[in-house]
PDB file of C-alpha atoms in Angstrom:
ATOM      1  CA  MET A  20      41.420 120.470 -52.798  1.00 85.00           C
ATOM      2  CA  ILE A  21      42.071 120.718 -49.065  1.00 95.00           C
ATOM      3  CA  LYS A  22      45.492 119.573 -47.910  1.00 98.00           C
ATOM      4  CA  LEU A  23      46.433 117.477 -44.889  1.00 98.00           C
ATOM      5  CA  ALA A  24      49.084 118.485 -42.368  1.00 98.00           C
ATOM      6  CA  ILE A  25      49.992 115.999 -39.666  1.00 98.00           C
ATOM      7  CA  ASN A  26      50.716 117.000 -36.075  1.00 98.00           C
ATOM      8  CA  VAL A  27      53.301 114.679 -34.518  1.00 98.00           C
ATOM      9  CA  ASP A  28      53.123 116.022 -30.943  1.00 98.00           C
ATOM     10  CA  HIS A  29      51.542 112.853 -29.567  1.00 97.00           C
ATOM     11  CA  VAL A  30      54.439 110.739 -30.764  1.00 98.00           C
ATOM     12  CA  ALA A  31      56.622 112.927 -28.563  1.00 98.00           C
ATOM     13  CA  THR A  32      54.093 112.594 -25.725  1.00 97.00           C
ATOM     14  CA  LEU A  33      54.556 108.815 -25.784  1.00 97.00           C
ATOM     15  CA  ARG A  34      58.324 109.186 -25.858  1.00 98.00           C
ATOM     16  CA  GLN A  35      58.344 111.582 -22.914  1.00 97.00           C
ATOM     17  CA  ALA A  36      56.181 109.198 -20.865  1.00 96.00           C
ATOM     18  CA  ARG A  37      59.208 106.935 -20.547  1.00 94.00           C
ATOM     19  CA  GLY A  38      61.865 109.620 -20.828  1.00 93.00           C
ATOM     20  CA  ASN A  39      63.841 107.809 -23.490  1.00 94.00           C
ATOM     21  CA  SER A  40      64.402 108.210 -27.232  1.00 96.00           C
ATOM     22  CA  GLU A  41      61.450 106.385 -28.769  1.00 96.00           C
ATOM     23  CA  PRO A  42      59.165 106.735 -30.537  1.00 98.00           C
ATOM     24  CA  ASP A  43      60.842 109.590 -32.379  1.00 98.00           C
ATOM     25  CA  PRO A  44      58.595 112.360 -33.780  1.00 98.00           C
ATOM     26  CA  VAL A  45      61.227 113.003 -36.432  1.00 98.00           C
ATOM     27  CA  THR A  46      60.663 109.511 -37.825  1.00 98.00           C
ATOM     28  CA  ALA A  47      56.895 110.019 -37.591  1.00 98.00           C
ATOM     29  CA  ALA A  48      57.199 113.226 -39.583  1.00 98.00           C
ATOM     30  CA  ALA A  49      59.157 111.506 -42.342  1.00 98.00           C
ATOM     31  CA  LEU A  50      56.694 108.627 -42.562  1.00 98.00           C
ATOM     32  CA  SER A  51      53.765 111.066 -42.648  1.00 98.00           C
ATOM     33  CA  GLU A  52      55.314 112.947 -45.548  1.00 98.00           C
ATOM     34  CA  LEU A  53      55.972 109.735 -47.446  1.00 98.00           C
ATOM     35  CA  ALA A  54      52.317 108.785 -46.900  1.00 98.00           C
ATOM     36  CA  GLY A  55      51.115 112.027 -48.469  1.00 98.00           C
ATOM     37  CA  ALA A  56      51.009 114.738 -45.802  1.00 98.00           C
ATOM     38  CA  VAL A  57      51.839 118.167 -47.215  1.00 98.00           C
ATOM     39  CA  GLY A  58      53.043 119.582 -43.926  1.00 98.00           C
ATOM     40  CA  ILE A  59      54.191 118.722 -40.421  1.00 98.00           C
ATOM     41  CA  VAL A  60      52.865 120.550 -37.361  1.00 98.00           C
ATOM     42  CA  VAL A  61      54.652 120.669 -34.009  1.00 98.00           C
ATOM     43  CA  HIS A  62      53.817 122.629 -30.861  1.00 97.00           C
ATOM     44  CA  LEU A  63      56.829 123.684 -28.813  1.00 97.00           C
ATOM     45  CA  ARG A  64      55.236 124.366 -25.444  1.00 95.00           C
ATOM     46  CA  GLU A  65      56.853 126.446 -22.733  1.00 94.00           C
ATOM     47  CA  ASP A  66      56.823 123.452 -20.368  1.00 94.00           C
ATOM     48  CA  ARG A  67      58.275 121.122 -23.053  1.00 96.00           C
ATOM     49  CA  ARG A  68      55.763 118.425 -22.188  1.00 94.00           C
ATOM     50  CA  HIS A  69      56.162 116.718 -25.558  1.00 96.00           C
ATOM     51  CA  ILE A  70      58.125 118.321 -28.402  1.00 98.00           C
ATOM     52  CA  GLN A  71      61.675 119.243 -27.355  1.00 98.00           C
ATOM     53  CA  ASP A  72      64.155 121.811 -28.687  1.00 98.00           C
ATOM     54  CA  ARG A  73      66.150 118.955 -30.190  1.00 98.00           C
ATOM     55  CA  ASP A  74      63.099 117.882 -32.213  1.00 98.00           C
ATOM     56  CA  ILE A  75      62.626 121.364 -33.639  1.00 98.00           C
ATOM     57  CA  LYS A  76      66.226 121.581 -34.798  1.00 98.00           C
ATOM     58  CA  ILE A  77      66.240 118.172 -36.475  1.00 98.00           C
ATOM     59  CA  LEU A  78      62.793 118.602 -38.021  1.00 98.00           C
ATOM     60  CA  ARG A  79      63.834 121.912 -39.550  1.00 98.00           C
ATOM     61  CA  ASP A  80      66.676 120.096 -41.301  1.00 98.00           C
ATOM     62  CA  THR A  81      64.689 117.028 -42.352  1.00 98.00           C
ATOM     63  CA  ILE A  82      61.127 118.071 -43.187  1.00 98.00           C
ATOM     64  CA  GLN A  83      60.712 117.987 -46.964  1.00 98.00           C
ATOM     65  CA  THR A  84      57.273 119.611 -47.193  1.00 98.00           C
ATOM     66  CA  LYS A  85      56.383 122.431 -44.785  1.00 98.00           C
ATOM     67  CA  MET A  86      57.086 122.998 -41.106  1.00 98.00           C
ATOM     68  CA  ASN A  87      54.327 124.706 -39.126  1.00 98.00           C
ATOM     69  CA  LEU A  88      55.490 125.631 -35.619  1.00 98.00           C
ATOM     70  CA  GLU A  89      52.657 126.103 -33.145  1.00 98.00           C
ATOM     71  CA  MET A  90      53.676 128.371 -30.288  1.00 97.00           C
ATOM     72  CA  ALA A  91      52.709 130.909 -27.697  1.00 96.00           C
ATOM     73  CA  ALA A  92      53.811 134.505 -28.197  1.00 95.00           C
ATOM     74  CA  THR A  93      56.460 134.446 -25.461  1.00 95.00           C
ATOM     75  CA  ASP A  94      59.926 135.951 -25.800  1.00 96.00           C
ATOM     76  CA  GLU A  95      61.742 132.617 -25.466  1.00 97.00           C
ATOM     77  CA  ILE A  96      59.656 130.777 -28.057  1.00 97.00           C
ATOM     78  CA  ILE A  97      59.607 133.741 -30.435  1.00 98.00           C
ATOM     79  CA  GLN A  98      63.403 133.765 -30.441  1.00 98.00           C
ATOM     80  CA  ILE A  99      63.513 130.016 -31.096  1.00 98.00           C
ATOM     81  CA  ALA A 100      61.157 130.510 -34.058  1.00 98.00           C
ATOM     82  CA  LEU A 101      63.304 133.337 -35.439  1.00 98.00           C
ATOM     83  CA  ASP A 102      66.417 131.171 -35.100  1.00 98.00           C
ATOM     84  CA  THR A 103      64.744 128.074 -36.586  1.00 98.00           C
ATOM     85  CA  LYS A 104      62.848 129.819 -39.397  1.00 98.00           C
ATOM     86  CA  PRO A 105      59.939 127.398 -39.893  1.00 98.00           C
ATOM     87  CA  ASP A 106      57.876 127.759 -43.048  1.00 98.00           C
ATOM     88  CA  MET A 107      55.115 129.302 -40.926  1.00 98.00           C
ATOM     89  CA  ILE A 108      54.098 129.685 -37.311  1.00 98.00           C
ATOM     90  CA  THR A 109      50.687 129.350 -35.712  1.00 98.00           C
ATOM     91  CA  LEU A 110      50.116 131.361 -32.563  1.00 98.00           C
ATOM     92  CA  VAL A 111      47.984 129.480 -30.046  1.00 96.00           C
ATOM     93  CA  PRO A 112      46.860 130.152 -26.480  1.00 94.00           C
ATOM     94  CA  GLU A 113      48.692 128.090 -23.922  1.00 77.00           C
ATOM     95  CA  LYS A 114      47.890 127.198 -20.322  1.00 64.00           C
ATOM     96  CA  ARG A 115      50.166 124.920 -18.326  1.00 58.00           C
ATOM     97  CA  GLN A 116      47.319 122.980 -16.699  1.00 57.00           C
ATOM     98  CA  GLU A 117      45.446 122.136 -19.911  1.00 50.00           C
ATOM     99  CA  LEU A 118      45.626 118.693 -21.503  1.00 52.00           C
ATOM    100  CA  THR A 119      45.447 120.222 -24.969  1.00 55.00           C
ATOM    101  CA  THR A 120      44.688 123.634 -26.430  1.00 56.00           C
ATOM    102  CA  GLU A 121      41.224 124.454 -25.126  1.00 67.00           C
ATOM    103  CA  GLY A 122      40.119 127.317 -27.344  1.00 83.00           C
ATOM    104  CA  GLY A 123      41.137 130.035 -29.745  1.00 94.00           C
ATOM    105  CA  LEU A 124      43.337 133.065 -29.172  1.00 96.00           C
ATOM    106  CA  ASP A 125      41.686 136.205 -27.869  1.00 95.00           C
ATOM    107  CA  VAL A 126      43.229 138.422 -30.523  1.00 97.00           C
ATOM    108  CA  ILE A 127      41.180 141.460 -29.495  1.00 96.00           C
ATOM    109  CA  THR A 128      42.373 141.507 -25.885  1.00 95.00           C
ATOM    110  CA  ASN A 129      45.985 140.658 -26.782  1.00 95.00           C
ATOM    111  CA  LYS A 130      46.209 142.700 -29.962  1.00 96.00           C
ATOM    112  CA  ILE A 131      49.386 144.634 -29.097  1.00 96.00           C
ATOM    113  CA  LYS A 132      51.339 141.563 -28.001  1.00 96.00           C
ATOM    114  CA  ILE A 133      50.241 139.485 -30.968  1.00 97.00           C
ATOM    115  CA  LYS A 134      50.897 142.288 -33.455  1.00 98.00           C
ATOM    116  CA  ASP A 135      54.416 142.679 -32.099  1.00 97.00           C
ATOM    117  CA  CYS A 136      55.043 138.968 -32.712  1.00 98.00           C
ATOM    118  CA  ILE A 137      53.549 139.178 -36.211  1.00 98.00           C
ATOM    119  CA  ASP A 138      55.745 142.173 -37.039  1.00 98.00           C
ATOM    120  CA  ARG A 139      58.872 140.339 -35.891  1.00 98.00           C
ATOM    121  CA  MET A 140      57.979 137.246 -37.915  1.00 98.00           C
ATOM    122  CA  THR A 141      57.063 139.301 -40.978  1.00 97.00           C
ATOM    123  CA  ALA A 142      60.467 140.973 -40.854  1.00 98.00           C
ATOM    124  CA  ALA A 143      61.986 137.480 -40.945  1.00 98.00           C
ATOM    125  CA  ASN A 144      59.702 136.391 -43.831  1.00 98.00           C
ATOM    126  CA  ILE A 145      57.833 133.878 -41.660  1.00 98.00           C
ATOM    127  CA  PRO A 146      54.054 133.848 -42.328  1.00 98.00           C
ATOM    128  CA  VAL A 147      51.844 133.876 -39.238  1.00 98.00           C
ATOM    129  CA  SER A 148      48.576 132.036 -38.631  1.00 98.00           C
ATOM    130  CA  LEU A 149      46.331 132.786 -35.660  1.00 98.00           C
ATOM    131  CA  PHE A 150      44.397 129.931 -34.070  1.00 98.00           C
ATOM    132  CA  ILE A 151      40.992 131.468 -33.357  1.00 98.00           C
ATOM    133  CA  ASP A 152      37.417 130.493 -32.644  1.00 97.00           C
ATOM    134  CA  PRO A 153      34.916 130.967 -35.511  1.00 98.00           C
ATOM    135  CA  ASP A 154      34.070 134.522 -34.476  1.00 97.00           C
ATOM    136  CA  SER A 155      33.693 137.594 -36.701  1.00 98.00           C
ATOM    137  CA  ALA A 156      35.320 140.007 -34.280  1.00 97.00           C
ATOM    138  CA  GLN A 157      38.393 137.785 -33.924  1.00 98.00           C
ATOM    139  CA  ILE A 158      38.633 137.448 -37.701  1.00 98.00           C
ATOM    140  CA  ARG A 159      38.553 141.201 -38.174  1.00 98.00           C
ATOM    141  CA  ALA A 160      41.161 141.721 -35.462  1.00 98.00           C
ATOM    142  CA  SER A 161      43.405 139.090 -37.081  1.00 98.00           C
ATOM    143  CA  LYS A 162      43.195 140.921 -40.390  1.00 98.00           C
ATOM    144  CA  GLU A 163      43.877 144.303 -38.780  1.00 98.00           C
ATOM    145  CA  ILE A 164      47.134 143.233 -37.153  1.00 98.00           C
ATOM    146  CA  GLY A 165      48.595 141.593 -40.238  1.00 97.00           C
ATOM    147  CA  ALA A 166      48.051 137.848 -39.964  1.00 98.00           C
ATOM    148  CA  THR A 167      48.462 135.913 -43.205  1.00 98.00           C
ATOM    149  CA  PHE A 168      46.387 132.917 -42.091  1.00 98.00           C
ATOM    150  CA  ILE A 169      43.833 132.034 -39.516  1.00 98.00           C
ATOM    151  CA  GLU A 170      43.308 128.493 -38.300  1.00 98.00           C
ATOM    152  CA  ILE A 171      39.720 127.979 -37.225  1.00 98.00           C
ATOM    153  CA  HIS A 172      39.344 126.069 -33.979  1.00 98.00           C
ATOM    154  CA  THR A 173      37.086 123.093 -34.739  1.00 98.00           C
ATOM    155  CA  GLY A 174      37.079 121.698 -31.205  1.00 96.00           C
ATOM    156  CA  ARG A 175      33.488 122.535 -30.289  1.00 97.00           C
ATOM    157  CA  TYR A 176      32.295 120.994 -33.553  1.00 98.00           C
ATOM    158  CA  ALA A 177      34.344 117.860 -32.853  1.00 97.00           C
ATOM    159  CA  ASP A 178      33.082 117.617 -29.276  1.00 96.00           C
ATOM    160  CA  ALA A 179      29.397 118.127 -30.094  1.00 97.00           C
ATOM    161  CA  THR A 180      27.170 115.636 -28.306  1.00 96.00           C
ATOM    162  CA  SER A 181      24.082 115.979 -30.521  1.00 97.00           C
ATOM    163  CA  GLU A 182      23.343 116.389 -34.200  1.00 97.00           C
ATOM    164  CA  GLU A 183      21.779 119.777 -33.506  1.00 98.00           C
ATOM    165  CA  GLU A 184      24.867 121.014 -31.688  1.00 98.00           C
ATOM    166  CA  GLU A 185      27.164 119.686 -34.403  1.00 98.00           C
ATOM    167  CA  ASP A 186      25.119 121.449 -37.100  1.00 98.00           C
ATOM    168  CA  LYS A 187      25.259 124.711 -35.168  1.00 98.00           C
ATOM    169  CA  GLU A 188      29.035 124.539 -34.734  1.00 98.00           C
ATOM    170  CA  PHE A 189      29.543 123.523 -38.355  1.00 98.00           C
ATOM    171  CA  ASP A 190      27.541 126.524 -39.539  1.00 98.00           C
ATOM    172  CA  LEU A 191      29.708 128.828 -37.417  1.00 98.00           C
ATOM    173  CA  ILE A 192      32.869 127.325 -38.938  1.00 98.00           C
ATOM    174  CA  ALA A 193      31.519 127.593 -42.484  1.00 98.00           C
ATOM    175  CA  ALA A 194      30.491 131.220 -41.987  1.00 98.00           C
ATOM    176  CA  ALA A 195      33.810 132.124 -40.378  1.00 98.00           C
ATOM    177  CA  ALA A 196      35.813 130.486 -43.153  1.00 98.00           C
ATOM    178  CA  GLU A 197      33.807 132.368 -45.782  1.00 98.00           C
ATOM    179  CA  GLU A 198      34.195 135.688 -43.961  1.00 98.00           C
ATOM    180  CA  ALA A 199      37.933 135.259 -43.480  1.00 98.00           C
ATOM    181  CA  TYR A 200      38.386 134.259 -47.117  1.00 98.00           C
ATOM    182  CA  GLU A 201      36.476 137.329 -48.258  1.00 97.00           C
ATOM    183  CA  GLU A 202      38.678 139.474 -45.992  1.00 96.00           C
ATOM    184  CA  GLY A 203      41.725 138.184 -47.843  1.00 98.00           C
ATOM    185  CA  LEU A 204      42.957 135.840 -45.124  1.00 98.00           C
ATOM    186  CA  ARG A 205      44.097 132.325 -45.924  1.00 98.00           C
ATOM    187  CA  VAL A 206      42.147 129.767 -43.928  1.00 98.00           C
ATOM    188  CA  ASN A 207      43.196 126.550 -42.223  1.00 98.00           C
ATOM    189  CA  ALA A 208      41.289 124.556 -39.618  1.00 98.00           C
ATOM    190  CA  GLY A 209      41.912 121.968 -36.965  1.00 98.00           C
ATOM    191  CA  HIS A 210      41.474 120.504 -33.494  1.00 97.00           C
ATOM    192  CA  GLY A 211      39.598 117.325 -32.644  1.00 97.00           C
ATOM    193  CA  LEU A 212      38.993 116.299 -36.253  1.00 98.00           C
ATOM    194  CA  ASN A 213      38.821 112.554 -36.795  1.00 98.00           C
ATOM    195  CA  TYR A 214      37.833 109.908 -39.327  1.00 98.00           C
ATOM    196  CA  VAL A 215      34.125 110.355 -38.540  1.00 98.00           C
ATOM    197  CA  ASN A 216      33.721 114.128 -38.506  1.00 98.00           C
ATOM    198  CA  VAL A 217      36.362 115.394 -40.927  1.00 98.00           C
ATOM    199  CA  SER A 218      34.388 115.116 -44.176  1.00 98.00           C
ATOM    200  CA  ARG A 219      31.987 118.016 -43.530  1.00 97.00           C
ATOM    201  CA  ILE A 220      34.859 120.371 -42.803  1.00 98.00           C
ATOM    202  CA  ALA A 221      36.895 119.074 -45.754  1.00 98.00           C
ATOM    203  CA  ALA A 222      34.012 119.923 -48.092  1.00 98.00           C
ATOM    204  CA  LEU A 223      34.366 123.660 -47.352  1.00 98.00           C
ATOM    205  CA  ASP A 224      36.146 125.168 -50.339  1.00 95.00           C
ATOM    206  CA  THR A 225      37.291 128.243 -48.390  1.00 98.00           C
ATOM    207  CA  ILE A 226      39.664 126.146 -46.253  1.00 98.00           C
ATOM    208  CA  GLU A 227      43.140 125.323 -47.569  1.00 98.00           C
ATOM    209  CA  GLU A 228      44.494 122.879 -45.029  1.00 98.00           C
ATOM    210  CA  LEU A 229      43.482 120.732 -42.064  1.00 98.00           C
ATOM    211  CA  SER A 230      45.846 120.077 -39.173  1.00 98.00           C
ATOM    212  CA  ILE A 231      45.196 116.670 -37.610  1.00 98.00           C
ATOM    213  CA  GLY A 232      47.215 114.773 -35.045  1.00 98.00           C
ATOM    214  CA  HIS A 233      45.596 112.807 -32.242  1.00 97.00           C
ATOM    215  CA  SER A 234      43.117 110.773 -34.271  1.00 98.00           C
ATOM    216  CA  VAL A 235      45.737 109.818 -36.855  1.00 98.00           C
ATOM    217  CA  MET A 236      48.215 108.736 -34.198  1.00 98.00           C
ATOM    218  CA  ALA A 237      45.505 106.786 -32.377  1.00 98.00           C
ATOM    219  CA  ARG A 238      44.589 105.021 -35.616  1.00 98.00           C
ATOM    220  CA  ALA A 239      48.255 104.348 -36.335  1.00 98.00           C
ATOM    221  CA  ILE A 240      48.530 102.181 -33.218  1.00 97.00           C
ATOM    222  CA  PHE A 241      46.252  99.643 -34.929  1.00 98.00           C
ATOM    223  CA  VAL A 242      47.025  99.985 -38.643  1.00 98.00           C
ATOM    224  CA  GLY A 243      50.412 101.724 -38.819  1.00 98.00           C
ATOM    225  CA  LEU A 244      51.202 105.356 -39.476  1.00 98.00           C
ATOM    226  CA  THR A 245      51.427 105.108 -43.252  1.00 98.00           C
ATOM    227  CA  GLN A 246      47.949 103.626 -43.587  1.00 98.00           C
ATOM    228  CA  ALA A 247      46.490 105.998 -41.006  1.00 98.00           C
ATOM    229  CA  VAL A 248      47.745 109.056 -42.896  1.00 98.00           C
ATOM    230  CA  GLN A 249      46.648 107.667 -46.251  1.00 98.00           C
ATOM    231  CA  GLU A 250      43.143 106.892 -44.948  1.00 98.00           C
ATOM    232  CA  MET A 251      42.724 110.414 -43.578  1.00 98.00           C
ATOM    233  CA  LYS A 252      44.063 111.956 -46.785  1.00 98.00           C
ATOM    234  CA  GLU A 253      41.607 109.925 -48.839  1.00 98.00           C
ATOM    235  CA  LEU A 254      38.662 111.064 -46.710  1.00 98.00           C
ATOM    236  CA  ILE A 255      39.691 114.694 -47.137  1.00 98.00           C
ATOM    237  CA  GLN A 256      40.277 114.404 -50.862  1.00 96.00           C
ATOM    238  CA  THR A 257      36.977 112.631 -51.444  1.00 96.00           C
ATOM    239  CA  ALA A 258      35.055 115.293 -49.507  1.00 96.00           C
ATOM    240  CA  SER A 259      36.774 118.204 -51.238  1.00 88.00           C
ATOM    241  CA  ARG A 260      36.514 117.019 -54.831  1.00 82.00           C
TER     242      ARG A 260
END
């Protein structure tokens, strides 16, 4: 059965909009775990636009399930990850001008840099996931340089504007998940998944975990975080039974 990890970045985004101490992503993480999430995802960006160093330190001490640190492969953030020792990291592309992560890593072009990061994390017993588009060449490159996981970017599926386009993107995700699984990689997925589109992805038995943040936090404004997490978990569990 596919598991649900909750990304609490957008709680920090709201906090940073006013520059004060609330709402606290640490509290959101605890509530998400109590509601049934099996992991907490946070992205420590270079520009610190939402999650802060303070959050990472406290979350490492308080998360009871699993801490997945999303990050770019830069020297500063790599050292923070090595010092913090999250349960896993997910390497993502990062551009300062983007609103959110716009696509998957180009593992092929950045193979040396990414492999160096993987080697450093492996030496510290921190598993590495690579956030990639559903592409065979990127899957093979991820395997070659020693990734433990891939996380398939589901953004184009989520943003599809027609049934035909959605079907096409879903088929690419399904094929990529199957290929990665057969290659011996563990497979997660995420980006743009919501209460309407999540069920098709959750029905894929080659995927272990879905990382979802924005839609759950948006729902939580109206029904509360506990109910929002529980509703998403139920959708995933029903689809993956």
